[in-house]
Amino acid sequence: AALELSVNHEVLLTPNLKFVGTVNIDETTHGFADKVYDRAQLIDLQVPRTGIAAHVEGRPYAARLLEVWDAMRLIAPFAYRVLDEIAAYVEEAATVEVAWQVAIDEQLVQKVLPKIKGTDPSIGPALEAFVALANPDWPLSHAKASEMLKAFREYGFVSYF
């Protein structure tokens, strides 16, 4: 088969060539038609707690961040990319003499809490656990999560914004 890249420019594709791609399915993506799944090999990659623990091992905030992951994983899952971004933020904050506790507080507000939205009944208990974890060490996170929990209790729906 030939693939036309532009006028008078094509590439011949061999019959044994296969295309591989990835798609992250989450609350921000549109669903696929069943025929897409019929033609694909679906692999569901789960992130185990042990993987998260190993990824943050040795950091001063490892145990606390793992507690947050435990509380939030069902309603606002995060994994290696977010953990790496948090680590980079904490390291940069240290260069301007900002304590890791302050940097983690800021990152929880910037990276974890915005993922929480919807009407799932498990949001209430997860936010309650998060509020308890955040108090008193993470005042920004505590205030925002408390506000979100109040809205969830009042309206049965929550959104970061």
mmCIF file with all atom_site columns, C-alpha atoms in Angstrom:
data_model
loop_
_atom_site.group_PDB
_atom_site.id
_atom_site.type_symbol
_atom_site.label_atom_id
_atom_site.label_alt_id
_atom_site.label_comp_id
_atom_site.label_asym_id
_atom_site.label_entity_id
_atom_site.label_seq_id
_atom_site.pdbx_PDB_ins_code
_atom_site.Cartn_x
_atom_site.Cartn_y
_atom_site.Cartn_z
_atom_site.occupancy
_atom_site.B_iso_or_equiv
_atom_site.pdbx_formal_charge
_atom_site.auth_seq_id
_atom_site.auth_comp_id
_atom_site.auth_asym_id
_atom_site.auth_atom_id
_atom_site.pdbx_PDB_model_num
ATOM 1   C CA . ALA A 1 1   ? 0.000   0.000  0.000  1.00 0.00 ? 1   ALA A CA 1
ATOM 2   C CA . ALA A 1 2   ? 1.117   3.551  -0.620 1.00 0.00 ? 2   ALA A CA 1
ATOM 3   C CA . LEU A 1 3   ? 0.752   6.500  1.707  1.00 0.00 ? 3   LEU A CA 1
ATOM 4   C CA . GLU A 1 4   ? 0.649   9.870  -0.053 1.00 0.00 ? 4   GLU A CA 1
ATOM 5   C CA . LEU A 1 5   ? 2.495   12.440 2.040  1.00 0.00 ? 5   LEU A CA 1
ATOM 6   C CA . SER A 1 6   ? 2.167   15.287 -0.464 1.00 0.00 ? 6   SER A CA 1
ATOM 7   C CA . VAL A 1 7   ? 1.849   15.780 -4.199 1.00 0.00 ? 7   VAL A CA 1
ATOM 8   C CA . ASN A 1 8   ? 4.382   13.511 -5.952 1.00 0.00 ? 8   ASN A CA 1
ATOM 9   C CA . HIS A 1 9   ? 5.651   12.199 -2.636 1.00 0.00 ? 9   HIS A CA 1
ATOM 10  C CA . GLU A 1 10  ? 4.461   8.853  -1.382 1.00 0.00 ? 10  GLU A CA 1
ATOM 11  C CA . VAL A 1 11  ? 5.831   6.129  0.826  1.00 0.00 ? 11  VAL A CA 1
ATOM 12  C CA . LEU A 1 12  ? 5.285   2.439  0.213  1.00 0.00 ? 12  LEU A CA 1
ATOM 13  C CA . LEU A 1 13  ? 4.032   0.548  3.257  1.00 0.00 ? 13  LEU A CA 1
ATOM 14  C CA . THR A 1 14  ? 4.878   -3.107 3.647  1.00 0.00 ? 14  THR A CA 1
ATOM 15  C CA . PRO A 1 15  ? 2.071   -5.556 4.467  1.00 0.00 ? 15  PRO A CA 1
ATOM 16  C CA . ASN A 1 16  ? 3.678   -6.485 7.801  1.00 0.00 ? 16  ASN A CA 1
ATOM 17  C CA . LEU A 1 17  ? 3.605   -2.874 9.062  1.00 0.00 ? 17  LEU A CA 1
ATOM 18  C CA . LYS A 1 18  ? 1.367   -2.357 12.086 1.00 0.00 ? 18  LYS A CA 1
ATOM 19  C CA . PHE A 1 19  ? 0.382   0.932  13.671 1.00 0.00 ? 19  PHE A CA 1
ATOM 20  C CA . VAL A 1 20  ? 0.295   1.199  17.439 1.00 0.00 ? 20  VAL A CA 1
ATOM 21  C CA . GLY A 1 21  ? -1.104  4.040  19.477 1.00 0.00 ? 21  GLY A CA 1
ATOM 22  C CA . THR A 1 22  ? -2.281  4.816  22.949 1.00 0.00 ? 22  THR A CA 1
ATOM 23  C CA . VAL A 1 23  ? -5.340  6.522  24.305 1.00 0.00 ? 23  VAL A CA 1
ATOM 24  C CA . ASN A 1 24  ? -5.977  7.590  27.845 1.00 0.00 ? 24  ASN A CA 1
ATOM 25  C CA . ILE A 1 25  ? -9.614  7.161  28.761 1.00 0.00 ? 25  ILE A CA 1
ATOM 26  C CA . ASP A 1 26  ? -10.755 9.446  31.534 1.00 0.00 ? 26  ASP A CA 1
ATOM 27  C CA . GLU A 1 27  ? -13.418 12.014 32.283 1.00 0.00 ? 27  GLU A CA 1
ATOM 28  C CA . THR A 1 28  ? -12.001 14.401 29.664 1.00 0.00 ? 28  THR A CA 1
ATOM 29  C CA . THR A 1 29  ? -12.260 12.073 26.671 1.00 0.00 ? 29  THR A CA 1
ATOM 30  C CA . HIS A 1 30  ? -15.163 11.156 24.458 1.00 0.00 ? 30  HIS A CA 1
ATOM 31  C CA . GLY A 1 31  ? -16.134 7.516  24.309 1.00 0.00 ? 31  GLY A CA 1
ATOM 32  C CA . PHE A 1 32  ? -15.252 5.322  21.359 1.00 0.00 ? 32  PHE A CA 1
ATOM 33  C CA . ALA A 1 33  ? -17.703 3.437  19.208 1.00 0.00 ? 33  ALA A CA 1
ATOM 34  C CA . ASP A 1 34  ? -17.803 -0.316 19.799 1.00 0.00 ? 34  ASP A CA 1
ATOM 35  C CA . LYS A 1 35  ? -16.279 -0.911 16.351 1.00 0.00 ? 35  LYS A CA 1
ATOM 36  C CA . VAL A 1 36  ? -13.087 0.812  17.491 1.00 0.00 ? 36  VAL A CA 1
ATOM 37  C CA . TYR A 1 37  ? -12.771 -1.622 20.375 1.00 0.00 ? 37  TYR A CA 1
ATOM 38  C CA . ASP A 1 38  ? -13.622 -4.515 18.032 1.00 0.00 ? 38  ASP A CA 1
ATOM 39  C CA . ARG A 1 39  ? -10.583 -3.680 15.896 1.00 0.00 ? 39  ARG A CA 1
ATOM 40  C CA . ALA A 1 40  ? -8.168  -2.985 18.741 1.00 0.00 ? 40  ALA A CA 1
ATOM 41  C CA . GLN A 1 41  ? -6.264  -4.901 21.355 1.00 0.00 ? 41  GLN A CA 1
ATOM 42  C CA . LEU A 1 42  ? -7.243  -3.235 24.606 1.00 0.00 ? 42  LEU A CA 1
ATOM 43  C CA . ILE A 1 43  ? -4.747  -3.171 27.450 1.00 0.00 ? 43  ILE A CA 1
ATOM 44  C CA . ASP A 1 44  ? -5.841  -1.682 30.772 1.00 0.00 ? 44  ASP A CA 1
ATOM 45  C CA . LEU A 1 45  ? -2.828  -0.505 32.760 1.00 0.00 ? 45  LEU A CA 1
ATOM 46  C CA . GLN A 1 46  ? -3.392  -0.172 36.473 1.00 0.00 ? 46  GLN A CA 1
ATOM 47  C CA . VAL A 1 47  ? -0.997  1.600  38.813 1.00 0.00 ? 47  VAL A CA 1
ATOM 48  C CA . PRO A 1 48  ? -0.452  -0.474 41.940 1.00 0.00 ? 48  PRO A CA 1
ATOM 49  C CA . ARG A 1 49  ? 0.053   1.134  45.332 1.00 0.00 ? 49  ARG A CA 1
ATOM 50  C CA . THR A 1 50  ? 3.461   -0.519 45.553 1.00 0.00 ? 50  THR A CA 1
ATOM 51  C CA . GLY A 1 51  ? 4.472   1.279  42.358 1.00 0.00 ? 51  GLY A CA 1
ATOM 52  C CA . ILE A 1 52  ? 3.401   4.638  43.760 1.00 0.00 ? 52  ILE A CA 1
ATOM 53  C CA . ALA A 1 53  ? 5.225   3.928  47.044 1.00 0.00 ? 53  ALA A CA 1
ATOM 54  C CA . ALA A 1 54  ? 8.414   2.946  45.233 1.00 0.00 ? 54  ALA A CA 1
ATOM 55  C CA . HIS A 1 55  ? 8.214   6.040  43.022 1.00 0.00 ? 55  HIS A CA 1
ATOM 56  C CA . VAL A 1 56  ? 8.201   8.455  45.983 1.00 0.00 ? 56  VAL A CA 1
ATOM 57  C CA . GLU A 1 57  ? 10.469  6.400  48.240 1.00 0.00 ? 57  GLU A CA 1
ATOM 58  C CA . GLY A 1 58  ? 13.194  8.385  49.954 1.00 0.00 ? 58  GLY A CA 1
ATOM 59  C CA . ARG A 1 59  ? 11.436  11.727 49.666 1.00 0.00 ? 59  ARG A CA 1
ATOM 60  C CA . PRO A 1 60  ? 10.568  13.506 52.917 1.00 0.00 ? 60  PRO A CA 1
ATOM 61  C CA . TYR A 1 61  ? 6.923   13.722 51.899 1.00 0.00 ? 61  TYR A CA 1
ATOM 62  C CA . ALA A 1 62  ? 6.583   10.123 50.653 1.00 0.00 ? 62  ALA A CA 1
ATOM 63  C CA . ALA A 1 63  ? 4.379   8.804  53.468 1.00 0.00 ? 63  ALA A CA 1
ATOM 64  C CA . ARG A 1 64  ? 2.060   11.824 53.422 1.00 0.00 ? 64  ARG A CA 1
ATOM 65  C CA . LEU A 1 65  ? 1.668   11.806 49.652 1.00 0.00 ? 65  LEU A CA 1
ATOM 66  C CA . LEU A 1 66  ? 0.909   8.090  49.753 1.00 0.00 ? 66  LEU A CA 1
ATOM 67  C CA . GLU A 1 67  ? -1.852  8.824  52.281 1.00 0.00 ? 67  GLU A CA 1
ATOM 68  C CA . VAL A 1 68  ? -3.278  11.357 49.846 1.00 0.00 ? 68  VAL A CA 1
ATOM 69  C CA . TRP A 1 69  ? -3.083  8.806  47.014 1.00 0.00 ? 69  TRP A CA 1
ATOM 70  C CA . ASP A 1 70  ? -4.894  6.248  49.177 1.00 0.00 ? 70  ASP A CA 1
ATOM 71  C CA . ALA A 1 71  ? -7.689  8.721  49.930 1.00 0.00 ? 71  ALA A CA 1
ATOM 72  C CA . MET A 1 72  ? -8.072  10.049 46.395 1.00 0.00 ? 72  MET A CA 1
ATOM 73  C CA . ARG A 1 73  ? -7.258  7.159  44.056 1.00 0.00 ? 73  ARG A CA 1
ATOM 74  C CA . LEU A 1 74  ? -10.871 6.192  43.358 1.00 0.00 ? 74  LEU A CA 1
ATOM 75  C CA . ILE A 1 75  ? -12.148 9.688  42.582 1.00 0.00 ? 75  ILE A CA 1
ATOM 76  C CA . ALA A 1 76  ? -9.049  11.592 41.434 1.00 0.00 ? 76  ALA A CA 1
ATOM 77  C CA . PRO A 1 77  ? -6.368  9.107  40.451 1.00 0.00 ? 77  PRO A CA 1
ATOM 78  C CA . PHE A 1 78  ? -2.856  10.305 39.848 1.00 0.00 ? 78  PHE A CA 1
ATOM 79  C CA . ALA A 1 79  ? 0.304   8.416  39.068 1.00 0.00 ? 79  ALA A CA 1
ATOM 80  C CA . TYR A 1 80  ? 3.890   8.751  37.913 1.00 0.00 ? 80  TYR A CA 1
ATOM 81  C CA . ARG A 1 81  ? 3.643   11.888 35.745 1.00 0.00 ? 81  ARG A CA 1
ATOM 82  C CA . VAL A 1 82  ? 1.937   13.869 38.490 1.00 0.00 ? 82  VAL A CA 1
ATOM 83  C CA . LEU A 1 83  ? 4.355   12.482 41.087 1.00 0.00 ? 83  LEU A CA 1
ATOM 84  C CA . ASP A 1 84  ? 7.292   13.569 38.908 1.00 0.00 ? 84  ASP A CA 1
ATOM 85  C CA . GLU A 1 85  ? 5.798   17.040 38.470 1.00 0.00 ? 85  GLU A CA 1
ATOM 86  C CA . ILE A 1 86  ? 5.280   17.334 42.229 1.00 0.00 ? 86  ILE A CA 1
ATOM 87  C CA . ALA A 1 87  ? 8.882   16.251 42.847 1.00 0.00 ? 87  ALA A CA 1
ATOM 88  C CA . ALA A 1 88  ? 10.201  18.817 40.349 1.00 0.00 ? 88  ALA A CA 1
ATOM 89  C CA . TYR A 1 89  ? 8.069   21.542 41.952 1.00 0.00 ? 89  TYR A CA 1
ATOM 90  C CA . VAL A 1 90  ? 9.292   20.650 45.446 1.00 0.00 ? 90  VAL A CA 1
ATOM 91  C CA . GLU A 1 91  ? 12.919  20.656 44.254 1.00 0.00 ? 91  GLU A CA 1
ATOM 92  C CA . GLU A 1 92  ? 12.528  24.062 42.596 1.00 0.00 ? 92  GLU A CA 1
ATOM 93  C CA . ALA A 1 93  ? 10.769  25.430 45.668 1.00 0.00 ? 93  ALA A CA 1
ATOM 94  C CA . ALA A 1 94  ? 13.717  24.353 47.794 1.00 0.00 ? 94  ALA A CA 1
ATOM 95  C CA . THR A 1 95  ? 16.033  26.500 45.653 1.00 0.00 ? 95  THR A CA 1
ATOM 96  C CA . VAL A 1 96  ? 14.109  29.565 46.825 1.00 0.00 ? 96  VAL A CA 1
ATOM 97  C CA . GLU A 1 97  ? 13.944  28.288 50.402 1.00 0.00 ? 97  GLU A CA 1
ATOM 98  C CA . VAL A 1 98  ? 10.317  27.171 50.348 1.00 0.00 ? 98  VAL A CA 1
ATOM 99  C CA . ALA A 1 99  ? 9.724   24.196 52.642 1.00 0.00 ? 99  ALA A CA 1
ATOM 100 C CA . TRP A 1 100 ? 8.518   20.942 51.080 1.00 0.00 ? 100 TRP A CA 1
ATOM 101 C CA . GLN A 1 101 ? 5.357   21.155 53.205 1.00 0.00 ? 101 GLN A CA 1
ATOM 102 C CA . VAL A 1 102 ? 4.405   24.449 51.560 1.00 0.00 ? 102 VAL A CA 1
ATOM 103 C CA . ALA A 1 103 ? 5.289   23.167 48.091 1.00 0.00 ? 103 ALA A CA 1
ATOM 104 C CA . ILE A 1 104 ? 3.250   19.991 48.581 1.00 0.00 ? 104 ILE A CA 1
ATOM 105 C CA . ASP A 1 105 ? 0.297   22.075 49.769 1.00 0.00 ? 105 ASP A CA 1
ATOM 106 C CA . GLU A 1 106 ? 0.488   24.176 46.615 1.00 0.00 ? 106 GLU A CA 1
ATOM 107 C CA . GLN A 1 107 ? 0.798   21.106 44.408 1.00 0.00 ? 107 GLN A CA 1
ATOM 108 C CA . LEU A 1 108 ? -2.183  19.378 45.962 1.00 0.00 ? 108 LEU A CA 1
ATOM 109 C CA . VAL A 1 109 ? -4.271  22.448 45.157 1.00 0.00 ? 109 VAL A CA 1
ATOM 110 C CA . GLN A 1 110 ? -2.804  22.654 41.648 1.00 0.00 ? 110 GLN A CA 1
ATOM 111 C CA . LYS A 1 111 ? -2.563  18.981 40.655 1.00 0.00 ? 111 LYS A CA 1
ATOM 112 C CA . VAL A 1 112 ? -4.907  16.809 42.728 1.00 0.00 ? 112 VAL A CA 1
ATOM 113 C CA . LEU A 1 113 ? -7.971  18.794 43.772 1.00 0.00 ? 113 LEU A CA 1
ATOM 114 C CA . PRO A 1 114 ? -8.798  20.015 40.232 1.00 0.00 ? 114 PRO A CA 1
ATOM 115 C CA . LYS A 1 115 ? -9.369  16.364 39.227 1.00 0.00 ? 115 LYS A CA 1
ATOM 116 C CA . ILE A 1 116 ? -12.339 16.073 41.583 1.00 0.00 ? 116 ILE A CA 1
ATOM 117 C CA . LYS A 1 117 ? -15.684 16.641 39.906 1.00 0.00 ? 117 LYS A CA 1
ATOM 118 C CA . GLY A 1 118 ? -19.020 14.997 39.593 1.00 0.00 ? 118 GLY A CA 1
ATOM 119 C CA . THR A 1 119 ? -21.754 13.335 41.604 1.00 0.00 ? 119 THR A CA 1
ATOM 120 C CA . ASP A 1 120 ? -20.185 9.995  42.530 1.00 0.00 ? 120 ASP A CA 1
ATOM 121 C CA . PRO A 1 121 ? -21.202 9.179  46.124 1.00 0.00 ? 121 PRO A CA 1
ATOM 122 C CA . SER A 1 122 ? -17.612 8.144  46.928 1.00 0.00 ? 122 SER A CA 1
ATOM 123 C CA . ILE A 1 123 ? -16.504 11.769 46.494 1.00 0.00 ? 123 ILE A CA 1
ATOM 124 C CA . GLY A 1 124 ? -17.876 12.709 49.922 1.00 0.00 ? 124 GLY A CA 1
ATOM 125 C CA . PRO A 1 125 ? -15.847 10.186 51.956 1.00 0.00 ? 125 PRO A CA 1
ATOM 126 C CA . ALA A 1 126 ? -12.735 10.827 49.859 1.00 0.00 ? 126 ALA A CA 1
ATOM 127 C CA . LEU A 1 127 ? -12.949 14.585 50.396 1.00 0.00 ? 127 LEU A CA 1
ATOM 128 C CA . GLU A 1 128 ? -13.578 14.046 54.105 1.00 0.00 ? 128 GLU A CA 1
ATOM 129 C CA . ALA A 1 129 ? -10.423 11.922 54.311 1.00 0.00 ? 129 ALA A CA 1
ATOM 130 C CA . PHE A 1 130 ? -8.469  14.512 52.353 1.00 0.00 ? 130 PHE A CA 1
ATOM 131 C CA . VAL A 1 131 ? -9.669  17.375 54.560 1.00 0.00 ? 131 VAL A CA 1
ATOM 132 C CA . ALA A 1 132 ? -8.538  15.425 57.643 1.00 0.00 ? 132 ALA A CA 1
ATOM 133 C CA . LEU A 1 133 ? -5.137  14.731 56.059 1.00 0.00 ? 133 LEU A CA 1
ATOM 134 C CA . ALA A 1 134 ? -4.638  18.348 55.046 1.00 0.00 ? 134 ALA A CA 1
ATOM 135 C CA . ASN A 1 135 ? -5.428  19.848 58.447 1.00 0.00 ? 135 ASN A CA 1
ATOM 136 C CA . PRO A 1 136 ? -3.355  21.630 59.821 1.00 0.00 ? 136 PRO A CA 1
ATOM 137 C CA . ASP A 1 137 ? -0.221  21.065 57.730 1.00 0.00 ? 137 ASP A CA 1
ATOM 138 C CA . TRP A 1 138 ? -1.610  22.113 54.349 1.00 0.00 ? 138 TRP A CA 1
ATOM 139 C CA . PRO A 1 139 ? -3.818  25.191 54.859 1.00 0.00 ? 139 PRO A CA 1
ATOM 140 C CA . LEU A 1 140 ? -4.406  25.912 51.153 1.00 0.00 ? 140 LEU A CA 1
ATOM 141 C CA . SER A 1 141 ? -5.460  22.337 50.444 1.00 0.00 ? 141 SER A CA 1
ATOM 142 C CA . HIS A 1 142 ? -7.553  22.170 53.587 1.00 0.00 ? 142 HIS A CA 1
ATOM 143 C CA . ALA A 1 143 ? -9.441  25.369 52.715 1.00 0.00 ? 143 ALA A CA 1
ATOM 144 C CA . LYS A 1 144 ? -10.112 24.389 49.096 1.00 0.00 ? 144 LYS A CA 1
ATOM 145 C CA . ALA A 1 145 ? -11.090 20.791 49.899 1.00 0.00 ? 145 ALA A CA 1
ATOM 146 C CA . SER A 1 146 ? -13.370 21.985 52.717 1.00 0.00 ? 146 SER A CA 1
ATOM 147 C CA . GLU A 1 147 ? -15.077 24.372 50.308 1.00 0.00 ? 147 GLU A CA 1
ATOM 148 C CA . MET A 1 148 ? -15.493 21.564 47.778 1.00 0.00 ? 148 MET A CA 1
ATOM 149 C CA . LEU A 1 149 ? -16.848 19.184 50.426 1.00 0.00 ? 149 LEU A CA 1
ATOM 150 C CA . LYS A 1 150 ? -19.385 21.784 51.544 1.00 0.00 ? 150 LYS A CA 1
ATOM 151 C CA . ALA A 1 151 ? -20.568 22.219 47.952 1.00 0.00 ? 151 ALA A CA 1
ATOM 152 C CA . PHE A 1 152 ? -20.800 18.456 47.490 1.00 0.00 ? 152 PHE A CA 1
ATOM 153 C CA . ARG A 1 153 ? -22.910 18.104 50.635 1.00 0.00 ? 153 ARG A CA 1
ATOM 154 C CA . GLU A 1 154 ? -25.200 20.967 49.627 1.00 0.00 ? 154 GLU A CA 1
ATOM 155 C CA . TYR A 1 155 ? -25.649 20.229 45.933 1.00 0.00 ? 155 TYR A CA 1
ATOM 156 C CA . GLY A 1 156 ? -24.606 16.598 45.463 1.00 0.00 ? 156 GLY A CA 1
ATOM 157 C CA . PHE A 1 157 ? -22.114 17.806 42.874 1.00 0.00 ? 157 PHE A CA 1
ATOM 158 C CA . VAL A 1 158 ? -18.589 19.099 43.120 1.00 0.00 ? 158 VAL A CA 1
ATOM 159 C CA . SER A 1 159 ? -16.150 20.861 40.827 1.00 0.00 ? 159 SER A CA 1
ATOM 160 C CA . TYR A 1 160 ? -12.869 22.601 41.546 1.00 0.00 ? 160 TYR A CA 1
ATOM 161 C CA . PHE A 1 161 ? -14.100 25.782 39.850 1.00 0.00 ? 161 PHE A CA 1
#
